[in-house]
PDB file of C-alpha atoms in Angstrom:
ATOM      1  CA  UNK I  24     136.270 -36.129 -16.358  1.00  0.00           C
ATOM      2  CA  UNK I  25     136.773 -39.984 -15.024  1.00  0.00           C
ATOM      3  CA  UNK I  26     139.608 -40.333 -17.624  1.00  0.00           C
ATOM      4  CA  UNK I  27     140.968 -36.964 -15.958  1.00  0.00           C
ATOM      5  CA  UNK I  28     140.923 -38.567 -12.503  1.00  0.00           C
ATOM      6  CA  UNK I  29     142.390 -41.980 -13.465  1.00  0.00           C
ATOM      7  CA  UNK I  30     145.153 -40.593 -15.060  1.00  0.00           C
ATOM      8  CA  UNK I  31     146.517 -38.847 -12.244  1.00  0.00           C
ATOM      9  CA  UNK I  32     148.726 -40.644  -9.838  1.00  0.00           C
ATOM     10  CA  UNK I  33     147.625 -41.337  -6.351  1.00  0.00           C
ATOM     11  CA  UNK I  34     149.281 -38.786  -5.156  1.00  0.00           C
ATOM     12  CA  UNK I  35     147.684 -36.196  -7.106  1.00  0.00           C
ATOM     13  CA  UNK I  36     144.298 -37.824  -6.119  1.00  0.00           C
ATOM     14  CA  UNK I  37     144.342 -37.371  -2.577  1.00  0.00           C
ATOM     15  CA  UNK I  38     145.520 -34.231  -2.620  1.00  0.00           C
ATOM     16  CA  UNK I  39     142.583 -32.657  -4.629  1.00  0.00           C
ATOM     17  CA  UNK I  40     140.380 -34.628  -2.306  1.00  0.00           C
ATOM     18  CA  UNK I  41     141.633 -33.282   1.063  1.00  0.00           C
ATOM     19  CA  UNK I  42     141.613 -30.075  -0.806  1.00  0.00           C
ATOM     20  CA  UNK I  43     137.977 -30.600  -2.228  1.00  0.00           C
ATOM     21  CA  UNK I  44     137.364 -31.673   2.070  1.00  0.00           C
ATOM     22  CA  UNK I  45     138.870 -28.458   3.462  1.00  0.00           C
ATOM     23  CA  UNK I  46     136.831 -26.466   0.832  1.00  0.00           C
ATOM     24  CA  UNK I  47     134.072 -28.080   1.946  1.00  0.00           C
ATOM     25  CA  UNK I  48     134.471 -27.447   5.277  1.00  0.00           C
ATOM     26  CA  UNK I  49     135.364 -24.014   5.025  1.00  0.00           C
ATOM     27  CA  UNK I  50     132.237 -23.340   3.137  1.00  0.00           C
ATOM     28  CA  UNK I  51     130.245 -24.711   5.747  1.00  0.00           C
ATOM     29  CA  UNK I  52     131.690 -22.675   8.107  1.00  0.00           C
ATOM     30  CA  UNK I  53     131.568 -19.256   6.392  1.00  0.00           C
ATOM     31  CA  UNK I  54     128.121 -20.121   4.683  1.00  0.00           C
ATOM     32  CA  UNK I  55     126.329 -21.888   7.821  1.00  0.00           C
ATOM     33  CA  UNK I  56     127.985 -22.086  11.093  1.00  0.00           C
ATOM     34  CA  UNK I  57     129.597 -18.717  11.550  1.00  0.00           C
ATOM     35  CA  UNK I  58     126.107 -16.877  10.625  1.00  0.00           C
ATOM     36  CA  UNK I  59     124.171 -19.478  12.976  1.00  0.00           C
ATOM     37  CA  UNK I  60     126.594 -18.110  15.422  1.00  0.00           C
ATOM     38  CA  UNK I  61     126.037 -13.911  14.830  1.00  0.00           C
ATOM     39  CA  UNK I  62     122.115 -14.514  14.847  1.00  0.00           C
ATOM     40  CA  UNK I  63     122.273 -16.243  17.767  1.00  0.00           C
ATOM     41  CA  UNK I  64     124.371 -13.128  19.530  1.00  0.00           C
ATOM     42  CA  UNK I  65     122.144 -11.100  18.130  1.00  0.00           C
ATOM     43  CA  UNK I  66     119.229 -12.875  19.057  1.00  0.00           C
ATOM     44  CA  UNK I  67     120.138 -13.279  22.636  1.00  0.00           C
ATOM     45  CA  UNK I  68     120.879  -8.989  23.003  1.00  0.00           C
ATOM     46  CA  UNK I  69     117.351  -8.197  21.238  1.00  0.00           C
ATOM     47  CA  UNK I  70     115.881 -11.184  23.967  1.00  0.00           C
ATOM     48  CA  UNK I  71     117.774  -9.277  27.060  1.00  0.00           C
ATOM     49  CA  UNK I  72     116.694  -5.990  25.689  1.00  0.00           C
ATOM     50  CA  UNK I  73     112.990  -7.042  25.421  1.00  0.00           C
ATOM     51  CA  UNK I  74     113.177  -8.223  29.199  1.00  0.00           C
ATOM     52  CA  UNK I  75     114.653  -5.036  29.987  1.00  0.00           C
ATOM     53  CA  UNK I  76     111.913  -2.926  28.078  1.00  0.00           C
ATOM     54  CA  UNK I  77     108.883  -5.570  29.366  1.00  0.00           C
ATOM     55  CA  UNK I  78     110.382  -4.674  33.113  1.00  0.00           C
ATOM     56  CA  UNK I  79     110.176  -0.929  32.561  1.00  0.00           C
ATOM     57  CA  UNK I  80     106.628  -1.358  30.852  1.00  0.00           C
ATOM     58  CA  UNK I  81     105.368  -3.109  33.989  1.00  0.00           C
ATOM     59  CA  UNK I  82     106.684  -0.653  36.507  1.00  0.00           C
ATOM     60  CA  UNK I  83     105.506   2.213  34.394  1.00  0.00           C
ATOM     61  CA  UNK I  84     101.723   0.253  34.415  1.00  0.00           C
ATOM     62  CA  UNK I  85     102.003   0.140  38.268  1.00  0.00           C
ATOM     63  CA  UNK I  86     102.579   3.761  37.981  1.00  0.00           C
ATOM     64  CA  UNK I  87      99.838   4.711  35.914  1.00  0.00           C
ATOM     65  CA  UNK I  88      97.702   2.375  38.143  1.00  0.00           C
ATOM     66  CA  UNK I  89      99.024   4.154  40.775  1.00  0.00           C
ATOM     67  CA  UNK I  90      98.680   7.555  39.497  1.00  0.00           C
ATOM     68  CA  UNK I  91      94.584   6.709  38.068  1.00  0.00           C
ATOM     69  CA  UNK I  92      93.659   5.246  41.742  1.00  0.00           C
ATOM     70  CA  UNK I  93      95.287   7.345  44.329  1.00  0.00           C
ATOM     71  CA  UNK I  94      93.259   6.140  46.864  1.00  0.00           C
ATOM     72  CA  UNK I  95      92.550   2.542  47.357  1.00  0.00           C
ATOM     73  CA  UNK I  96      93.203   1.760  44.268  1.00  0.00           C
ATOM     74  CA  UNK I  97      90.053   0.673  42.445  1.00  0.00           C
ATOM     75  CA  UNK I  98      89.342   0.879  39.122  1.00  0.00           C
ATOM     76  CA  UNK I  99      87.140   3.281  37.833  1.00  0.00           C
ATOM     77  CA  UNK I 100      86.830   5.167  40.920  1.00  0.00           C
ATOM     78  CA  UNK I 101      86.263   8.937  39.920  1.00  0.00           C
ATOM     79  CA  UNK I 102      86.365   8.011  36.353  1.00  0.00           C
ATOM     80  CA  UNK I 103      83.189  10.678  35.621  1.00  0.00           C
ATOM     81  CA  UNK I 104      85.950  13.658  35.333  1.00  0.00           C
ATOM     82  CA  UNK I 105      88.996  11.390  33.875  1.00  0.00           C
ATOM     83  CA  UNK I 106      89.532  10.690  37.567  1.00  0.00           C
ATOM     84  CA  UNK I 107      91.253  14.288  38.087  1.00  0.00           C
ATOM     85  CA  UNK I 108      88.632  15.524  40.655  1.00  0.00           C
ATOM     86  CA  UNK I 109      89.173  13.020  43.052  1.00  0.00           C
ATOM     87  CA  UNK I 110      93.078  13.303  42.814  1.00  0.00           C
ATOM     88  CA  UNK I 111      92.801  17.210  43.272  1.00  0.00           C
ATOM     89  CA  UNK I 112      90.519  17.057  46.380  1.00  0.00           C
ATOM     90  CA  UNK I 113      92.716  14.296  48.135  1.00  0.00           C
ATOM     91  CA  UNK I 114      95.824  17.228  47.823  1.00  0.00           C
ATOM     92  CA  UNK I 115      97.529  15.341  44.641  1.00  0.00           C
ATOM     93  CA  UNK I 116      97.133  18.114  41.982  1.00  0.00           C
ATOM     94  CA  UNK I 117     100.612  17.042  40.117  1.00  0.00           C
ATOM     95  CA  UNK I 118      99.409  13.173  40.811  1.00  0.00           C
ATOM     96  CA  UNK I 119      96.211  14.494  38.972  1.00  0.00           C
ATOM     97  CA  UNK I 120      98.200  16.337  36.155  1.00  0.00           C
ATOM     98  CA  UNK I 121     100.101  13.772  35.366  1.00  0.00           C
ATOM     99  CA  UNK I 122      97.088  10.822  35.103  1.00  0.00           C
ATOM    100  CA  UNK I 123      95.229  13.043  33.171  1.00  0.00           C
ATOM    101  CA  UNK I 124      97.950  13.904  30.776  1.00  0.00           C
ATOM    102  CA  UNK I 125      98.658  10.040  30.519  1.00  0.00           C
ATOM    103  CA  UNK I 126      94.971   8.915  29.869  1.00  0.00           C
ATOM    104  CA  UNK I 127      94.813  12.521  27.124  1.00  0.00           C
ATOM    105  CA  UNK I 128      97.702  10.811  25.583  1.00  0.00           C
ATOM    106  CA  UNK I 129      99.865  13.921  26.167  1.00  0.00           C
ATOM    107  CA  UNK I 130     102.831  12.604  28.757  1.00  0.00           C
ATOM    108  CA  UNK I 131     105.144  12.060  25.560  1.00  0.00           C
ATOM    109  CA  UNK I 132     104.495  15.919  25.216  1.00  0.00           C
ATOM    110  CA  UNK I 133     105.213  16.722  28.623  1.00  0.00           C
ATOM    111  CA  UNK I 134     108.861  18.597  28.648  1.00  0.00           C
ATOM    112  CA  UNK I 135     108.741  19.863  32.668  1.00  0.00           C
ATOM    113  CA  UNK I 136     106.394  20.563  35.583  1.00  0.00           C
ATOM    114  CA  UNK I 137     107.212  22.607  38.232  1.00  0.00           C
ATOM    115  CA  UNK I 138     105.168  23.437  41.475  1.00  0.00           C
ATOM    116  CA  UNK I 139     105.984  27.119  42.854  1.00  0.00           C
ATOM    117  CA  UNK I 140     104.487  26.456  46.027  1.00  0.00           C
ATOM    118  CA  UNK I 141     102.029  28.965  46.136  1.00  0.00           C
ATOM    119  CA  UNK I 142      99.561  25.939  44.673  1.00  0.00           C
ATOM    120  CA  UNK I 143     100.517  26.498  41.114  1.00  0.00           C
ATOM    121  CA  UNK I 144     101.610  24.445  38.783  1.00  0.00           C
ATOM    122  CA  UNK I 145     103.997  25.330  35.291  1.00  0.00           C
ATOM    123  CA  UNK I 146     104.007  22.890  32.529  1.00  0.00           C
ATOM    124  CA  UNK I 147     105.701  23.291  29.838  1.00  0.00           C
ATOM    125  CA  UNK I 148     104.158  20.854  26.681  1.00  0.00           C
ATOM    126  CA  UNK I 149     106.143  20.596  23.597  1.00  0.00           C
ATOM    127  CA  UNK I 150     104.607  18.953  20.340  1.00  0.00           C
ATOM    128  CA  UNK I 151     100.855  18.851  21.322  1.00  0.00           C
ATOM    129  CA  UNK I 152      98.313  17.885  19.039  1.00  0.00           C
ATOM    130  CA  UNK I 153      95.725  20.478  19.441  1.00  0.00           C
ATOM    131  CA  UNK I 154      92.497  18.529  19.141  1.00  0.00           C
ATOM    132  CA  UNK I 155      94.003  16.704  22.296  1.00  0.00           C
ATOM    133  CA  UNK I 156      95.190  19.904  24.354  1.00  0.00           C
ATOM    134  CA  UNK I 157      91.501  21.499  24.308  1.00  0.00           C
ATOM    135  CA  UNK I 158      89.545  18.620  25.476  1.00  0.00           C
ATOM    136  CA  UNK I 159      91.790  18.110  28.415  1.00  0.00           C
ATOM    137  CA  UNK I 160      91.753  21.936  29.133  1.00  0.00           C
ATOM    138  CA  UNK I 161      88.069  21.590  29.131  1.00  0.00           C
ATOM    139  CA  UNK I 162      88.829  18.561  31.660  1.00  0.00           C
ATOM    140  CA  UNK I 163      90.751  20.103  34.202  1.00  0.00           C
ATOM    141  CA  UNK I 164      88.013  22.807  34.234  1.00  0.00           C
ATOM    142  CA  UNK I 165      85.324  20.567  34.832  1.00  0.00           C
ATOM    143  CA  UNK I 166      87.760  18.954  37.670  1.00  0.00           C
ATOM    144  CA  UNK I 167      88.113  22.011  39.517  1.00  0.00           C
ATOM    145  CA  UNK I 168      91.846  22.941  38.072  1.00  0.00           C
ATOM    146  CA  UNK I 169      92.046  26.733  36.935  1.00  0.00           C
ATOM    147  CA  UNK I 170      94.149  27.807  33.890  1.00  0.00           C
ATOM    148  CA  UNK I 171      95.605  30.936  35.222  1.00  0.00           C
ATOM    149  CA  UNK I 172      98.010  31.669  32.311  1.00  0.00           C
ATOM    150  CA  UNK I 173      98.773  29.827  29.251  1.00  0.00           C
ATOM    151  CA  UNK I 174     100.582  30.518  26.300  1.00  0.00           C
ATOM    152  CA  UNK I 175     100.470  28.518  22.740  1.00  0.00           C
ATOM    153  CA  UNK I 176     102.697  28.713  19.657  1.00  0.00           C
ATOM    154  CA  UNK I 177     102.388  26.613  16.476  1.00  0.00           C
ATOM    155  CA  UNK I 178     104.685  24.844  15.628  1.00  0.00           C
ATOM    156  CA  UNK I 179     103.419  22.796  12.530  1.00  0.00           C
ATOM    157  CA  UNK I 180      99.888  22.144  11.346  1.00  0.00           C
ATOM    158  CA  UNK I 181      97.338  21.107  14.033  1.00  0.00           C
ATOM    159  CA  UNK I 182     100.396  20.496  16.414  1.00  0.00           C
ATOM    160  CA  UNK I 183     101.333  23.607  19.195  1.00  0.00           C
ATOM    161  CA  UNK I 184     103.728  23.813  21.837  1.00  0.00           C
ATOM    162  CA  UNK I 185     102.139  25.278  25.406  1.00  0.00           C
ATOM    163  CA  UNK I 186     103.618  26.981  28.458  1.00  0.00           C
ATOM    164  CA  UNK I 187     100.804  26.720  31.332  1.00  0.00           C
ATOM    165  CA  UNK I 188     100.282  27.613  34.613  1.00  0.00           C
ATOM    166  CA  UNK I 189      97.608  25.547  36.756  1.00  0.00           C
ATOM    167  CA  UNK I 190      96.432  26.024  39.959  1.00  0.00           C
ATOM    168  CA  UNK I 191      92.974  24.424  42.050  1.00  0.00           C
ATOM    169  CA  UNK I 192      89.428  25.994  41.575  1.00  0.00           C
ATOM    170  CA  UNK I 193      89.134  29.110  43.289  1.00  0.00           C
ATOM    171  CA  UNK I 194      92.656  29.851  44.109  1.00  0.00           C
TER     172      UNK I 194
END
């Protein structure tokens, strides 16, 4: 290989090395830089997306917080019934739905609710694990909320969908 490179002329030799040098840096461009410089884009969108998903999370929170503690706000206050009975005596039946759905891990589920104004409620529940829709049925009851119609249809094993109509206790 030496013997190669001294017998060419000068010439010859500096062209193959600005040659080997642009190859060089080309490589290091296509094999280092330019990637560097896509996972940094990309790193900087997933970064502004994760602020924008951590700012929804913490509103949501306050809502939740909001929607537990109607009152004054402390926590555990009227915890005994999942906190729905003291929600539904202070007027806030949908307030009340929707905590109670939240802490049943059912608001995912939740597809619409409606208030007729009569003091009923529709909900319409799409995807609900059973063994989660009973025990809050059996929650509202103990909190004074009445089932006055609801309908069920399975849709896949252990899983229904559920068209219900609330209203208070005695109503």
């Amino acid at each position: 290989m030496k013997a190669w490179w001294n017998a060419l002329s000068a010439r010859e030799r500096l062209a193959l090395m600005v040659g080997a040098y642009g190859l060089g840096l080309i490589l290091v461009w296509f094999g280092a830089v330019r990637p560097l410089q896509s996972d940094n884009a990309r790193l900087r969108h997933a970064v502004a997306q994760a602020s924008h998903d951590y700012a929804w999370m913490q509103r949501a929170a306050r809502q939740v917080r909001a929607l537990r503690d109607p009152g004054a706000g402390g926590a555990g206050q009227g915890q005994a019934s999942g906190g729905v009975s003291d929600a539904v005596g202070k007027g806030g039946l949908i307030a009340a739905l929707n905590a109670s759905l939240a802490r049943a891990g059912l608001a995912d589920q939740l597809q619409s609710m409606r208030p007729d104004g009569s003091g009923r409620v529709y909900l319409v529940l799409k995807g609900c694990a059973y063994a989660d829709l009973g025990p809050w049925l059996r929650g509202l009851g103990r909190a004074g909320i009445d089932v006055a119609q609801a309908q069920l249809s399975r849709q896949a094993p252990g899983e229904v969908d559920a068209r219900l109509s609330l209203r208070r206790g005695g109503g």
